[in-house]
Coordinates of C-alpha atoms and ligand atoms in Angstrom, one line a residue:
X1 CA 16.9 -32.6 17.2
X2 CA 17.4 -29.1 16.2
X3 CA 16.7 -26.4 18.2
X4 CA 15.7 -23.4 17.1
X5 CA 17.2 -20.4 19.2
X6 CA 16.1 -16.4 19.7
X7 CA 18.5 -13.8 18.8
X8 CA 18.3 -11.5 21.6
X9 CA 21.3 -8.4 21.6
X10 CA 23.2 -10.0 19.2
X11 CA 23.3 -13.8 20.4
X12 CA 22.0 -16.6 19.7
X13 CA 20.1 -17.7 23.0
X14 CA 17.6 -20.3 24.4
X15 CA 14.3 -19.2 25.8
X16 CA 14.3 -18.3 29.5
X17 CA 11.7 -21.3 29.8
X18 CA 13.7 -23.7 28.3
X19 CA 10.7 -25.4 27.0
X20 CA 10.6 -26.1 23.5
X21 CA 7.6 -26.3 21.2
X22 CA 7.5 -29.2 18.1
X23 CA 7.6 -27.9 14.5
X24 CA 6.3 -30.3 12.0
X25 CA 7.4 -30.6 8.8
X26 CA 3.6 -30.7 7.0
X27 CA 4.8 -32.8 3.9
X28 CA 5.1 -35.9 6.4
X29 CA 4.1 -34.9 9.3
X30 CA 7.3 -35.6 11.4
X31 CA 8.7 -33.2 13.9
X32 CA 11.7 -32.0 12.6
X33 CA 12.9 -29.2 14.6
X34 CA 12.4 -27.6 18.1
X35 CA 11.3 -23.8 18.8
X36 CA 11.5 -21.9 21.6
X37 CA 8.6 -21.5 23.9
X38 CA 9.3 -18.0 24.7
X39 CA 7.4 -15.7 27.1
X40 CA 6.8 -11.9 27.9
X41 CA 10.5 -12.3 29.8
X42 CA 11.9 -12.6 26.3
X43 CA 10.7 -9.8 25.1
X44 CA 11.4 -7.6 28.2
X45 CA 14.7 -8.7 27.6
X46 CA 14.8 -8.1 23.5
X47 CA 13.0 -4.8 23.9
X48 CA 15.5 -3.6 26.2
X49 CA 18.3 -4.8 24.2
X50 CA 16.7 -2.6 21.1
X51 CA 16.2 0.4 23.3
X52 CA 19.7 0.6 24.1
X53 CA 20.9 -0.3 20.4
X54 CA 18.8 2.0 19.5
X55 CA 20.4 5.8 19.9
X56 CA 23.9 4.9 17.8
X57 CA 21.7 3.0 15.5
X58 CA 19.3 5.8 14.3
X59 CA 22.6 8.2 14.5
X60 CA 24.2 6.1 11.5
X61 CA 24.3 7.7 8.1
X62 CA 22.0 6.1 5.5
X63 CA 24.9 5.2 3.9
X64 CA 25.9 2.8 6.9
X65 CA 23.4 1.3 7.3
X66 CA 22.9 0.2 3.3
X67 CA 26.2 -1.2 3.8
X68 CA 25.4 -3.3 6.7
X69 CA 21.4 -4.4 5.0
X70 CA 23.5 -5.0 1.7
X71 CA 25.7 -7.4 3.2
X72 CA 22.5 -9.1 4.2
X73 CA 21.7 -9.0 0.6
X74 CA 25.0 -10.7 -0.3
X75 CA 24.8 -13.1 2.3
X76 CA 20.9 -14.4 1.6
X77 CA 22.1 -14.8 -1.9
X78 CA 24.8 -16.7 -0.9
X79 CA 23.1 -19.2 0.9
X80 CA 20.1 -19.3 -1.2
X81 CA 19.4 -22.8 -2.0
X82 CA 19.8 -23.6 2.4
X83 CA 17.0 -21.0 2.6
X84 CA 14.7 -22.5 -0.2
X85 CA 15.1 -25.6 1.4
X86 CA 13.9 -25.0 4.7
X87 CA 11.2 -22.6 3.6
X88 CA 10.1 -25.6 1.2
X89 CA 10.5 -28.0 4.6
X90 CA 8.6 -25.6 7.1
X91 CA 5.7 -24.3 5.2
X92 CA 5.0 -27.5 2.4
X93 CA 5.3 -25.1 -0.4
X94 CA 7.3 -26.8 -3.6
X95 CA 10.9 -25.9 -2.9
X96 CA 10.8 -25.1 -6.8
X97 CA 8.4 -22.0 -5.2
X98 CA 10.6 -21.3 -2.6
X99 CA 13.5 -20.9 -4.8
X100 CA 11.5 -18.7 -7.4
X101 CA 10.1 -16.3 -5.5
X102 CA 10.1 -16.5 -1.3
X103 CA 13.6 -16.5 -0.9
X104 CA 14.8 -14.1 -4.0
X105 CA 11.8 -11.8 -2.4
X106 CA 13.8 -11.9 0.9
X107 CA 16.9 -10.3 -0.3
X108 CA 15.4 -7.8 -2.5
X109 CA 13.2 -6.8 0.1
X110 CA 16.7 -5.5 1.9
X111 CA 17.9 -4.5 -1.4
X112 CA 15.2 -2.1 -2.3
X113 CA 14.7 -0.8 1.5
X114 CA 18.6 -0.4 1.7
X115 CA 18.8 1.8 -1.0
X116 CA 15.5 3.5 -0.8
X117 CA 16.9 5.0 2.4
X118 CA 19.5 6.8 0.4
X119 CA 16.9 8.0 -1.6
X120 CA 14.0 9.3 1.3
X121 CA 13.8 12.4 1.7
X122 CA 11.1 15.2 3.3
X123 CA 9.9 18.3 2.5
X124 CA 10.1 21.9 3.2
X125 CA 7.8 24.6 3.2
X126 CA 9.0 28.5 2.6
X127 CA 6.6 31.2 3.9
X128 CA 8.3 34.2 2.0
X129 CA 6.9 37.1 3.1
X130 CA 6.9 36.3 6.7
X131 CA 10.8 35.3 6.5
X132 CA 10.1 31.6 7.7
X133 CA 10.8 28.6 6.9
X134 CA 9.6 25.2 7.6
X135 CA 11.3 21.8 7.3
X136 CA 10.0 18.2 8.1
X137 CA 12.2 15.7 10.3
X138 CA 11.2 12.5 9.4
X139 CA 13.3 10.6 12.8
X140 CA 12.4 7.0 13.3
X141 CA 10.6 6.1 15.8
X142 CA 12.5 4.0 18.1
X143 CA 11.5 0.2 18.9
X144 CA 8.8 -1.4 17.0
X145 CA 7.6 -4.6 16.7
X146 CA 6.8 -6.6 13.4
X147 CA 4.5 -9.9 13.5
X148 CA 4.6 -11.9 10.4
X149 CA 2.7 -15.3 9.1
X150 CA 3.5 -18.9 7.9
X151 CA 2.2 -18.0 4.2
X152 CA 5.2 -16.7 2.8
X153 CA 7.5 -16.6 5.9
X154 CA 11.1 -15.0 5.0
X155 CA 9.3 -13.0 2.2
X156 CA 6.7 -11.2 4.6
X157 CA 9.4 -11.0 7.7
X158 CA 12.0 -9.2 5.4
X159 CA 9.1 -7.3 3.8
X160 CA 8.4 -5.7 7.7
X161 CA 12.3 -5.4 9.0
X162 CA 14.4 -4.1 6.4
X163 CA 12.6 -1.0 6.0
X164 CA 12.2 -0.5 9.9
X165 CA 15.8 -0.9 10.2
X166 CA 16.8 0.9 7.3
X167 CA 14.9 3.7 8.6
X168 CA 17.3 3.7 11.7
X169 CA 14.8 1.6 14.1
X170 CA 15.8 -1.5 16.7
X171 CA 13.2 -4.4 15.7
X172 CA 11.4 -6.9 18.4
X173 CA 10.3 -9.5 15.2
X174 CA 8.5 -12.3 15.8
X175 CA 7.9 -14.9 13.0
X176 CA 5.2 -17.5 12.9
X177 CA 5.8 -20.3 15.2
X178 CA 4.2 -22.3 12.1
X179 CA 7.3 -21.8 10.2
X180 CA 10.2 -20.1 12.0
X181 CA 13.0 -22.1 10.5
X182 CA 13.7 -19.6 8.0
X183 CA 13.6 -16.4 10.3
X184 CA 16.3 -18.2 12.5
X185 CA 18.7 -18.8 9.5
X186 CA 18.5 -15.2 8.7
X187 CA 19.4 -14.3 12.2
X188 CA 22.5 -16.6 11.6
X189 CA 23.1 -14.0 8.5
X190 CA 22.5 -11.2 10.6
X191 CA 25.5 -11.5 12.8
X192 CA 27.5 -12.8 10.0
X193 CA 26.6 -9.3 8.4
X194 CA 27.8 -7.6 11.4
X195 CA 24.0 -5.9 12.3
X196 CA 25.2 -4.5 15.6
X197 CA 23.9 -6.0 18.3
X198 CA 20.0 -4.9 19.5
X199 CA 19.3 -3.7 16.1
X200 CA 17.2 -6.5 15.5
X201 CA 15.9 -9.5 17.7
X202 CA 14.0 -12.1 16.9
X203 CA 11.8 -13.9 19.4
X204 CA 9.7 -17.5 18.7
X205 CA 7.1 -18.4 20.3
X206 CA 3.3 -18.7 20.2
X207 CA 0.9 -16.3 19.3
X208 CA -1.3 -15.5 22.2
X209 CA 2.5 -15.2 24.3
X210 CA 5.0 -13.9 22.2
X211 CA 3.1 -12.0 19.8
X212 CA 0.5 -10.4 22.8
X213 CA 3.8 -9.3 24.8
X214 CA 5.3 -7.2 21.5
X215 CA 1.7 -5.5 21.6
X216 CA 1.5 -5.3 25.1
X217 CA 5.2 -4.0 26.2
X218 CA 5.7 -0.3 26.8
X219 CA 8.9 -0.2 24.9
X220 CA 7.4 -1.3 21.3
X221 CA 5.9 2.1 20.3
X222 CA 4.7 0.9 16.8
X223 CA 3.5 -2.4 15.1
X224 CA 3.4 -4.3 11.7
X225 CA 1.0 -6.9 12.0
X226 CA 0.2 -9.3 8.5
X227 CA -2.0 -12.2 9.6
X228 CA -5.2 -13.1 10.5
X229 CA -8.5 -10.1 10.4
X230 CA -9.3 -11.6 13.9
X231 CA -5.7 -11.3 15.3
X232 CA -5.3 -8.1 14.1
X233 CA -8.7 -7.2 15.6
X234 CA -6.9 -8.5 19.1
X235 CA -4.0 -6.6 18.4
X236 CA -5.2 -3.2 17.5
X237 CA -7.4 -3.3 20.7
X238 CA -4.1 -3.3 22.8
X239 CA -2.4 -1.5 20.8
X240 CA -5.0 1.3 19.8
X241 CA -5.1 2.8 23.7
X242 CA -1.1 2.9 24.2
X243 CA -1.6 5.0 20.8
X244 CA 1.3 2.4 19.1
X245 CA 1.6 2.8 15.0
X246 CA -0.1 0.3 13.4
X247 CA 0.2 -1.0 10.0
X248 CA -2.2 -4.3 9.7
X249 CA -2.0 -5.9 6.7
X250 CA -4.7 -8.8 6.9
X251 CA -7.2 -11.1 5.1
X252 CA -8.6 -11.0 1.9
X253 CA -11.3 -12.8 -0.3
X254 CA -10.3 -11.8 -3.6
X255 CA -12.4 -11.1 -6.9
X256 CA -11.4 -12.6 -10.1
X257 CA -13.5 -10.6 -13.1
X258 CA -13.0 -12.9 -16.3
X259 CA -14.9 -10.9 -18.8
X260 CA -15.5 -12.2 -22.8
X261 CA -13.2 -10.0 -24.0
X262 CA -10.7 -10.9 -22.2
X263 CA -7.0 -12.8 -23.9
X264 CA -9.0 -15.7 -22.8
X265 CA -5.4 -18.3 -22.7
X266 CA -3.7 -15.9 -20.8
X267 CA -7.0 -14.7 -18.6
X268 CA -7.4 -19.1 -18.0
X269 CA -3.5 -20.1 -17.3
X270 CA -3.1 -17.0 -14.9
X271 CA -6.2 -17.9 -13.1
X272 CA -4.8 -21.5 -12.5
X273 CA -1.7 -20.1 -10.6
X274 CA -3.9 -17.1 -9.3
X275 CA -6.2 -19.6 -8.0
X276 CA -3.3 -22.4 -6.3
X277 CA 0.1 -20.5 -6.1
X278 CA 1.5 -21.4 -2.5
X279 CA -1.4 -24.2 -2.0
X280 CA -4.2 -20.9 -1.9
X281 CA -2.7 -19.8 0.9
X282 CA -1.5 -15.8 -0.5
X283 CA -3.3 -13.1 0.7
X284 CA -3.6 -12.6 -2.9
X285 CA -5.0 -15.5 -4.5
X286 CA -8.2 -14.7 -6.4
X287 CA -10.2 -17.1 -4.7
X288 CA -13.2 -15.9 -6.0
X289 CA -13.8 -16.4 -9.9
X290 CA -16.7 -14.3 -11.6
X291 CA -16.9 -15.0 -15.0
X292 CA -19.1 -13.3 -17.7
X293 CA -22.4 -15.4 -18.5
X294 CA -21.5 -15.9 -22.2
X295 CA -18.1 -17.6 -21.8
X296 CA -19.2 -19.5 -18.5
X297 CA -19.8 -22.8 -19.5
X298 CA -16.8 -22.9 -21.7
X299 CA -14.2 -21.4 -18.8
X300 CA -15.5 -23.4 -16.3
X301 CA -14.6 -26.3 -18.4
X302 CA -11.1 -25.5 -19.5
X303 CA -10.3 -24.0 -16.0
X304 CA -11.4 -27.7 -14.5
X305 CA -8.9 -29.5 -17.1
X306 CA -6.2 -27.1 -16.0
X307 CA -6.3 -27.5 -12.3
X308 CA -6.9 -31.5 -13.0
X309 CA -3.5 -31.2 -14.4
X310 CA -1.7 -29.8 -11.2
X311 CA 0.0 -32.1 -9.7
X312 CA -0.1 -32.2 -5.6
X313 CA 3.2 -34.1 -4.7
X314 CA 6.3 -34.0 -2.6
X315 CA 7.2 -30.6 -2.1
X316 CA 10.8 -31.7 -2.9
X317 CA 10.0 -32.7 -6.1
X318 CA 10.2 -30.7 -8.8
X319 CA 7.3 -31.7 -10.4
X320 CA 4.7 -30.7 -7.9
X321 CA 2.4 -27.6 -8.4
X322 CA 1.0 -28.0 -4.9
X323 CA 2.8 -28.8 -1.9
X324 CA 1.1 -29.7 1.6
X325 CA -0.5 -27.2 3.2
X326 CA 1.0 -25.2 6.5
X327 CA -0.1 -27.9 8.9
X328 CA -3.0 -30.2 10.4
X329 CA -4.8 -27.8 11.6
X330 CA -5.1 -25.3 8.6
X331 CA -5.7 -28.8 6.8
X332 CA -9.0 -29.2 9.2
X333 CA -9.8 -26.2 8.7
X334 CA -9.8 -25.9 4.8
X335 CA -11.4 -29.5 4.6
X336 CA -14.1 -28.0 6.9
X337 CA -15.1 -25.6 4.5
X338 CA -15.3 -27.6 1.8
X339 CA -17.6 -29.8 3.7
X340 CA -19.4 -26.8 4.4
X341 CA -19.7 -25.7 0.7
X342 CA -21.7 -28.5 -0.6
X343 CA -24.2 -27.9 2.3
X344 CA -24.9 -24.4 1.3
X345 CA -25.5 -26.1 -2.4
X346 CA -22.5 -25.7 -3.7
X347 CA -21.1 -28.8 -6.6
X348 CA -17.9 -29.6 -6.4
X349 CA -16.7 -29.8 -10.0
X350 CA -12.8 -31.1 -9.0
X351 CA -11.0 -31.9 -5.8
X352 CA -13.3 -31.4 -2.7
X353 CA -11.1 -34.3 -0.7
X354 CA -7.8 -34.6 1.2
X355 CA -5.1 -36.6 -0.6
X356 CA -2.8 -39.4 0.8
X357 CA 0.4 -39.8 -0.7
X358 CA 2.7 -42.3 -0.5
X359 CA 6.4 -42.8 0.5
X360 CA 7.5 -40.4 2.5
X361 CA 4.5 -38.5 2.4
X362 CA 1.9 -40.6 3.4
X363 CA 1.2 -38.6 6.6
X364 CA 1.5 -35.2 5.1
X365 CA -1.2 -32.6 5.4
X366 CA -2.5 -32.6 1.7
X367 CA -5.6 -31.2 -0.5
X368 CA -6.8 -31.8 -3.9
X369 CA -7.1 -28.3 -5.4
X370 CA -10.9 -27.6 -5.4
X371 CA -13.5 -25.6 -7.7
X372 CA -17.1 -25.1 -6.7
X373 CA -19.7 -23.8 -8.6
X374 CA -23.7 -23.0 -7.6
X375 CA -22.9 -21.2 -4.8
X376 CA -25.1 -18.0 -3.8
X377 CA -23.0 -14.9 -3.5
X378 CA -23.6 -14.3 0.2
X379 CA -22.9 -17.7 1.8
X380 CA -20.4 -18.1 3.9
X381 CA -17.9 -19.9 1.0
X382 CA -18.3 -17.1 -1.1
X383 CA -17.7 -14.5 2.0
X384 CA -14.7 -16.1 4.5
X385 CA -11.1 -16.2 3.8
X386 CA -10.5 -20.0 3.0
X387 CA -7.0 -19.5 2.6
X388 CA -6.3 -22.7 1.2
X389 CA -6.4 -24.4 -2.9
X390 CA -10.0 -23.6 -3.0
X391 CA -11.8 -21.2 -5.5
X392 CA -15.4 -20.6 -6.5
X393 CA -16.6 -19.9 -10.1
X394 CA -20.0 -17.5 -10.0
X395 CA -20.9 -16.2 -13.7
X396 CA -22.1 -12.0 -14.1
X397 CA -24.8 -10.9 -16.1
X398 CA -22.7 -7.6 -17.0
X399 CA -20.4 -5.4 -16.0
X400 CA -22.4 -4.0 -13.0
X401 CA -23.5 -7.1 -11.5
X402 CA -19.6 -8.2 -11.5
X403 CA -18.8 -4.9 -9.6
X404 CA -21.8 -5.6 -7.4
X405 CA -20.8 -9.5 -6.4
X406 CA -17.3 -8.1 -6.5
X407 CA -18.0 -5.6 -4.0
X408 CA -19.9 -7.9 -1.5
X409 CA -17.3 -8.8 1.0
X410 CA -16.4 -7.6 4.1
X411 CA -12.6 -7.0 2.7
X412 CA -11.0 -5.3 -0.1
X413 CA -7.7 -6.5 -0.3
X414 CA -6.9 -6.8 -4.2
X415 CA -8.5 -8.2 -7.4
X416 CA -8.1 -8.6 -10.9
X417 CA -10.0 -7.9 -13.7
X418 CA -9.4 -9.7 -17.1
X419 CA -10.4 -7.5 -20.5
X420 CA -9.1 -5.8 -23.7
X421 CA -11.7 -2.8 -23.0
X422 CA -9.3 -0.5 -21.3
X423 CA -12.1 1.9 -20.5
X424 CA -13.8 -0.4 -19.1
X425 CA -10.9 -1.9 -16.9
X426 CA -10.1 1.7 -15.5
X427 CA -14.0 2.6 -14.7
X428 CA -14.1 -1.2 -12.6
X429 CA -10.5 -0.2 -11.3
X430 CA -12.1 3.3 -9.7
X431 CA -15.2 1.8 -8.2
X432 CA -13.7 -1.9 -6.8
X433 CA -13.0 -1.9 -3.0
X434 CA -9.9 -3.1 -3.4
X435 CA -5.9 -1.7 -2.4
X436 CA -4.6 -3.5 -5.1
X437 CA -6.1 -4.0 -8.4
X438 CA -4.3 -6.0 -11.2
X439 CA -5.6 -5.2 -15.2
X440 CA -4.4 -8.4 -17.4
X441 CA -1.8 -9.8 -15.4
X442 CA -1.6 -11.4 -11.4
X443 CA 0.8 -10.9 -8.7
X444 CA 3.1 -8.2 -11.1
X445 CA 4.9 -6.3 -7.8
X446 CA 6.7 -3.1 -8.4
X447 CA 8.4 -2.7 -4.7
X448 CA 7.9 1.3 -4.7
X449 CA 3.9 1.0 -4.7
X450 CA 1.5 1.2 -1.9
X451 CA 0.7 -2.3 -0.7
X452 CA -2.3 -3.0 1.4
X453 CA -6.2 -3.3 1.4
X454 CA -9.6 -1.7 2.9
X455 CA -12.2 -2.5 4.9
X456 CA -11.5 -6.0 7.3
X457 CA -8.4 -6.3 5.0
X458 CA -6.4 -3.6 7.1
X459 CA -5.4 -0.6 7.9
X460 CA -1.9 1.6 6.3
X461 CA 0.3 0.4 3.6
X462 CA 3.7 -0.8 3.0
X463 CA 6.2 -1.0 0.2
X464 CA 7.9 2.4 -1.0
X465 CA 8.0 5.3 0.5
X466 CA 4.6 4.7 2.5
X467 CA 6.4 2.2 4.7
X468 CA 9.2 4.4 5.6
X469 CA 6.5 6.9 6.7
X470 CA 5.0 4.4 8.8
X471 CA 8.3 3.7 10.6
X472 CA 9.3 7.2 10.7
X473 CA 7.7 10.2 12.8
X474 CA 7.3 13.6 11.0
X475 CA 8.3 16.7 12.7
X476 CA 8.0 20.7 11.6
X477 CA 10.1 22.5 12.3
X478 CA 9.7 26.1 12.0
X479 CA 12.6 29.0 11.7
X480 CA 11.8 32.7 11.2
X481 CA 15.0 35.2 10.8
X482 CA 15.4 38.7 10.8
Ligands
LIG501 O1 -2.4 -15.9 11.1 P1 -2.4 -15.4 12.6 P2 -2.1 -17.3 10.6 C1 -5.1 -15.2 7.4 C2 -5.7 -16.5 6.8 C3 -5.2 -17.5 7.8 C4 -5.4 -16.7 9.1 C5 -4.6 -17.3 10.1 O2 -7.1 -16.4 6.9 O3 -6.0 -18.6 7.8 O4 -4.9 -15.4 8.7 O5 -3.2 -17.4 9.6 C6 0.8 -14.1 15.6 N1 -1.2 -11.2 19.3 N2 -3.8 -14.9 6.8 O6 -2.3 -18.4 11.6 O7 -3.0 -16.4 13.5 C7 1.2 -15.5 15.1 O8 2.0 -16.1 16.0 C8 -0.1 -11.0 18.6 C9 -3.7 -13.8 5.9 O9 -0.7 -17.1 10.0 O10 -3.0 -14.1 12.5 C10 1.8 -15.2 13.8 O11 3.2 -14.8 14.0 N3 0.4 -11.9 17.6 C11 -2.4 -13.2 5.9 C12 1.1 -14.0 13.3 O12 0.5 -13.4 14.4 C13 -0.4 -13.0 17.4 C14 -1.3 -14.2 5.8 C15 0.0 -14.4 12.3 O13 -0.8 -15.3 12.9 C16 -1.6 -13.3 18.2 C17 -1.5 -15.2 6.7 C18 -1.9 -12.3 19.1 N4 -3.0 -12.5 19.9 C19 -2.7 -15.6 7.2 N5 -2.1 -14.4 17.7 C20 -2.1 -12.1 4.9 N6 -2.9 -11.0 4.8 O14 -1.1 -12.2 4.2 C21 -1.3 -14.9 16.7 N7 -0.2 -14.0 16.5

């Protein structure tokens, strides 16, 4: 059985419990792999290892260190289809997924943080008459810890460590013990690359351990969190007191604004893959559908042929739209609130159910992809993160009532608005609570924008130059001559 090890100052090592926890493999249910049961001794022992990598490591030129993140680059390439494979293996997705966009994400995400170091710069301020200067320092900050999720595992743990190391920081990482195959393969790559030792170290492990020691230990002076709003509730009350960093990218509910005008093939095939991509389970996924009362009826219709046409199948295959989802539990979970839909009155126009598949699948952790309809825009369906293939369709009177029931939720992580009226898509744009806020088109990323949401969807963004910020400090300094 393969074991999964930590990659503590460079090696590859086992946890200092030597007790292992199972990982399942959620397409049949079968523990495939063994991960480290770490503890706070773990991290004591990677955030000292990062403290001392870190003075030569923030002392490298920018130059350097592209070289050493654009071997990574070169080496995640390389061994691509390995890394699709065991993302596909760990998390359910379809490996066709996988190989589209998780594990091309991964090695841009060092590509575009290895060379926007080259490219980040700060600012100066002249005060003329007084003869005085001022320039900014922007210095990295030292160690920091980054906490990713199962959703899209490589693609969210890159998104958080490349920039942090590009901007001259040593990294205590810790990926989801859900899915850590992927994070361990990278740090494979990472020594192959030649990342000096300390730079980065990767610790598995459960949550409430692993995760609560990067918060808690007095070494980790800044954290990026994506996850859970109630974990990152529990994190920033650590956190907030030792005054860490914090960047917390967490849940979302999404809107979906379909209005008449909209190119109604491209407005209903987007929605499909807005609606399902990844089994449901992106932060992203529009999971709630609000469509304009006059083309109701007839959306509602051709969106439930659609999604009847997804296929839920072997993630292997390449013929599956839907994979299992991340395990069991989230399985429960999902399946609970589907349950819970048709009590609050919802109807459940397709799915609703579990699915068993058989072969070598018969014991995977499966879903029908659902649509509900009837529900009142306050219920709990209409108001929780789901986070699974489950969307609700709710039709708006007008454009204010869509921006009302849009508005209704206690997060504001992105949406997407579907119309030809360009005035109107930029007056719904300005008043949405929303960080992200797609016109026409779903999931388009352009790496240099600000990514993140508002209210119980987080706090700070990434991407760009806003995430170098976050993982740098700013300092004035202030020269007057004679
Ligand atoms: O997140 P968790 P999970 C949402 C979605 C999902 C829910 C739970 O609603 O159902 O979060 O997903 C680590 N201190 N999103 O289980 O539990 C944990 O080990 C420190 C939205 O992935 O928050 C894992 O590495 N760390 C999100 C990471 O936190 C802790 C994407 C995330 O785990 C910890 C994924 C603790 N006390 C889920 N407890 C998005 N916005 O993209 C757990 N962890």
């Amino acid at each position: 059985m393969q074991k999964i090890l930590n990659y503590i100052n460079g090696e590859l090592v086992e946890p200092n419990s030597k007790k292992w926890i199972d990982n399942i493999d959620p397409a049949t249910g079968d523990v495939y792999s063994l991960i480290p049961d770490s503890d706070s001794s773990d991290i004591d022992s990677a955030a000292r290892a990062a403290k001392d990598a870190f003075p030569a490591w923030a002392n490298t030129s920018n130059e350097e260190r592209y070289r050493v993140l654009n071997k990574l680059v070169e080496l995640i390439k390389e061994n691509a289809d390995e890394l699709a494979l065991a993302e596909s293996i760990d998390n359910g997705k379809p490996l066709k997924l996988a190989q589209k966009v998780d594990i091309p994400r991964a090695w841009q995400n060092f590509e575009f943080f290895a060379t926007g170091i080259m490219h980040f710069a700060s600012e100066s301020h002249n005060m003329q008459a007084a003869n005085t200067i001022n320039y900014t320092l922007r210095q990295p900050i030292g160690v920091v810890g980054c906490i990713s999720p199962w959703n899209l595992p490589l693609y969210l743990f890159t998104w958080k460590i490349a920039p942090a190391i590009a901007a001259g920081n040593c990294v205590v990482a810790k990926p989801s013990e859900v899915t850590p195959m992927t994070a361990y393969l990278l740090s494979e790559l990472a020594i192959k690359a030649g990342l000096p030792k300390g730079v980065l170290n990767i610790v598995h492990g459960l949550g409430h351990k692993v995760g609560d020691s990067i918060t808690r230990n007095p070494e980790i002076k800044a954290i990026s969190f994506t996850g859970g709003t109630k974990t990152g509730e529990a994190i920033a009350s650590i956190a907030a007191p030792m005054f860490k960093k914090l960047s917390l990218e967490l849940g979302g509910k999404n809107p979906n604004l379909v209005f008449a005008d909209c190119d109604y093939k491209k407005a209903l095939s987007t929605s499909v893959m807005s609606s399902f991509a990844n089994q449901g389970q992106i932060c992203l996924c529009g999971s709630r559908i609000y469509i304009e009362e006059s083309i109701y009826e007839k959306f509602k219709e051709d969106f439930v042929a659609k999604v009847n046409k997804l296929k839920v199948g072997n993630p292997l295959d390449s013929d599956s739209n839907l994979g299992a989802v991340v395990s069991k539990d989230h399985q429960e979970k999902v399946l609970s609130y589907i349950d819970l839909a048709v009590e609050e009155g919802g109807t459940i126009l397709t799915g609703g159910k579990k699915l068993e598949l058989d072969g070598e699948c018969k014991n995977g952790y499966f879903i029908a992809p659902t649509v509900i309809e009837g529900l009142d825009n306050n219920c709990r369906i209409q108001q929780e993160e789901i986070f699974g293939p489950v969307v609700t369709l709710t039709p708006f009177k007008n454009e204010e009532h869509a921006l009302e029931l849009a508005n209704s939720s206690q997060y504001g992580l992105s949406s997407t608005i579907w119309t030809q009226d360009l005035n109107r898509a930029n007056r719904i744009a300005n008043k949405i609570d929303a960080g992200i806020v797609w016109v026409n088109c779903w999931l388009h990323r352009d790496l240099r924008t600000p990514f993140g949401g508002v209210k119980n969807s987080g706090v700070g963004r990434e991407g760009g130059f806003e995430v170098f910020k976050f993982f740098t400090e700013p300092k004035n300094v202030c020269i007057q001559w004679s």
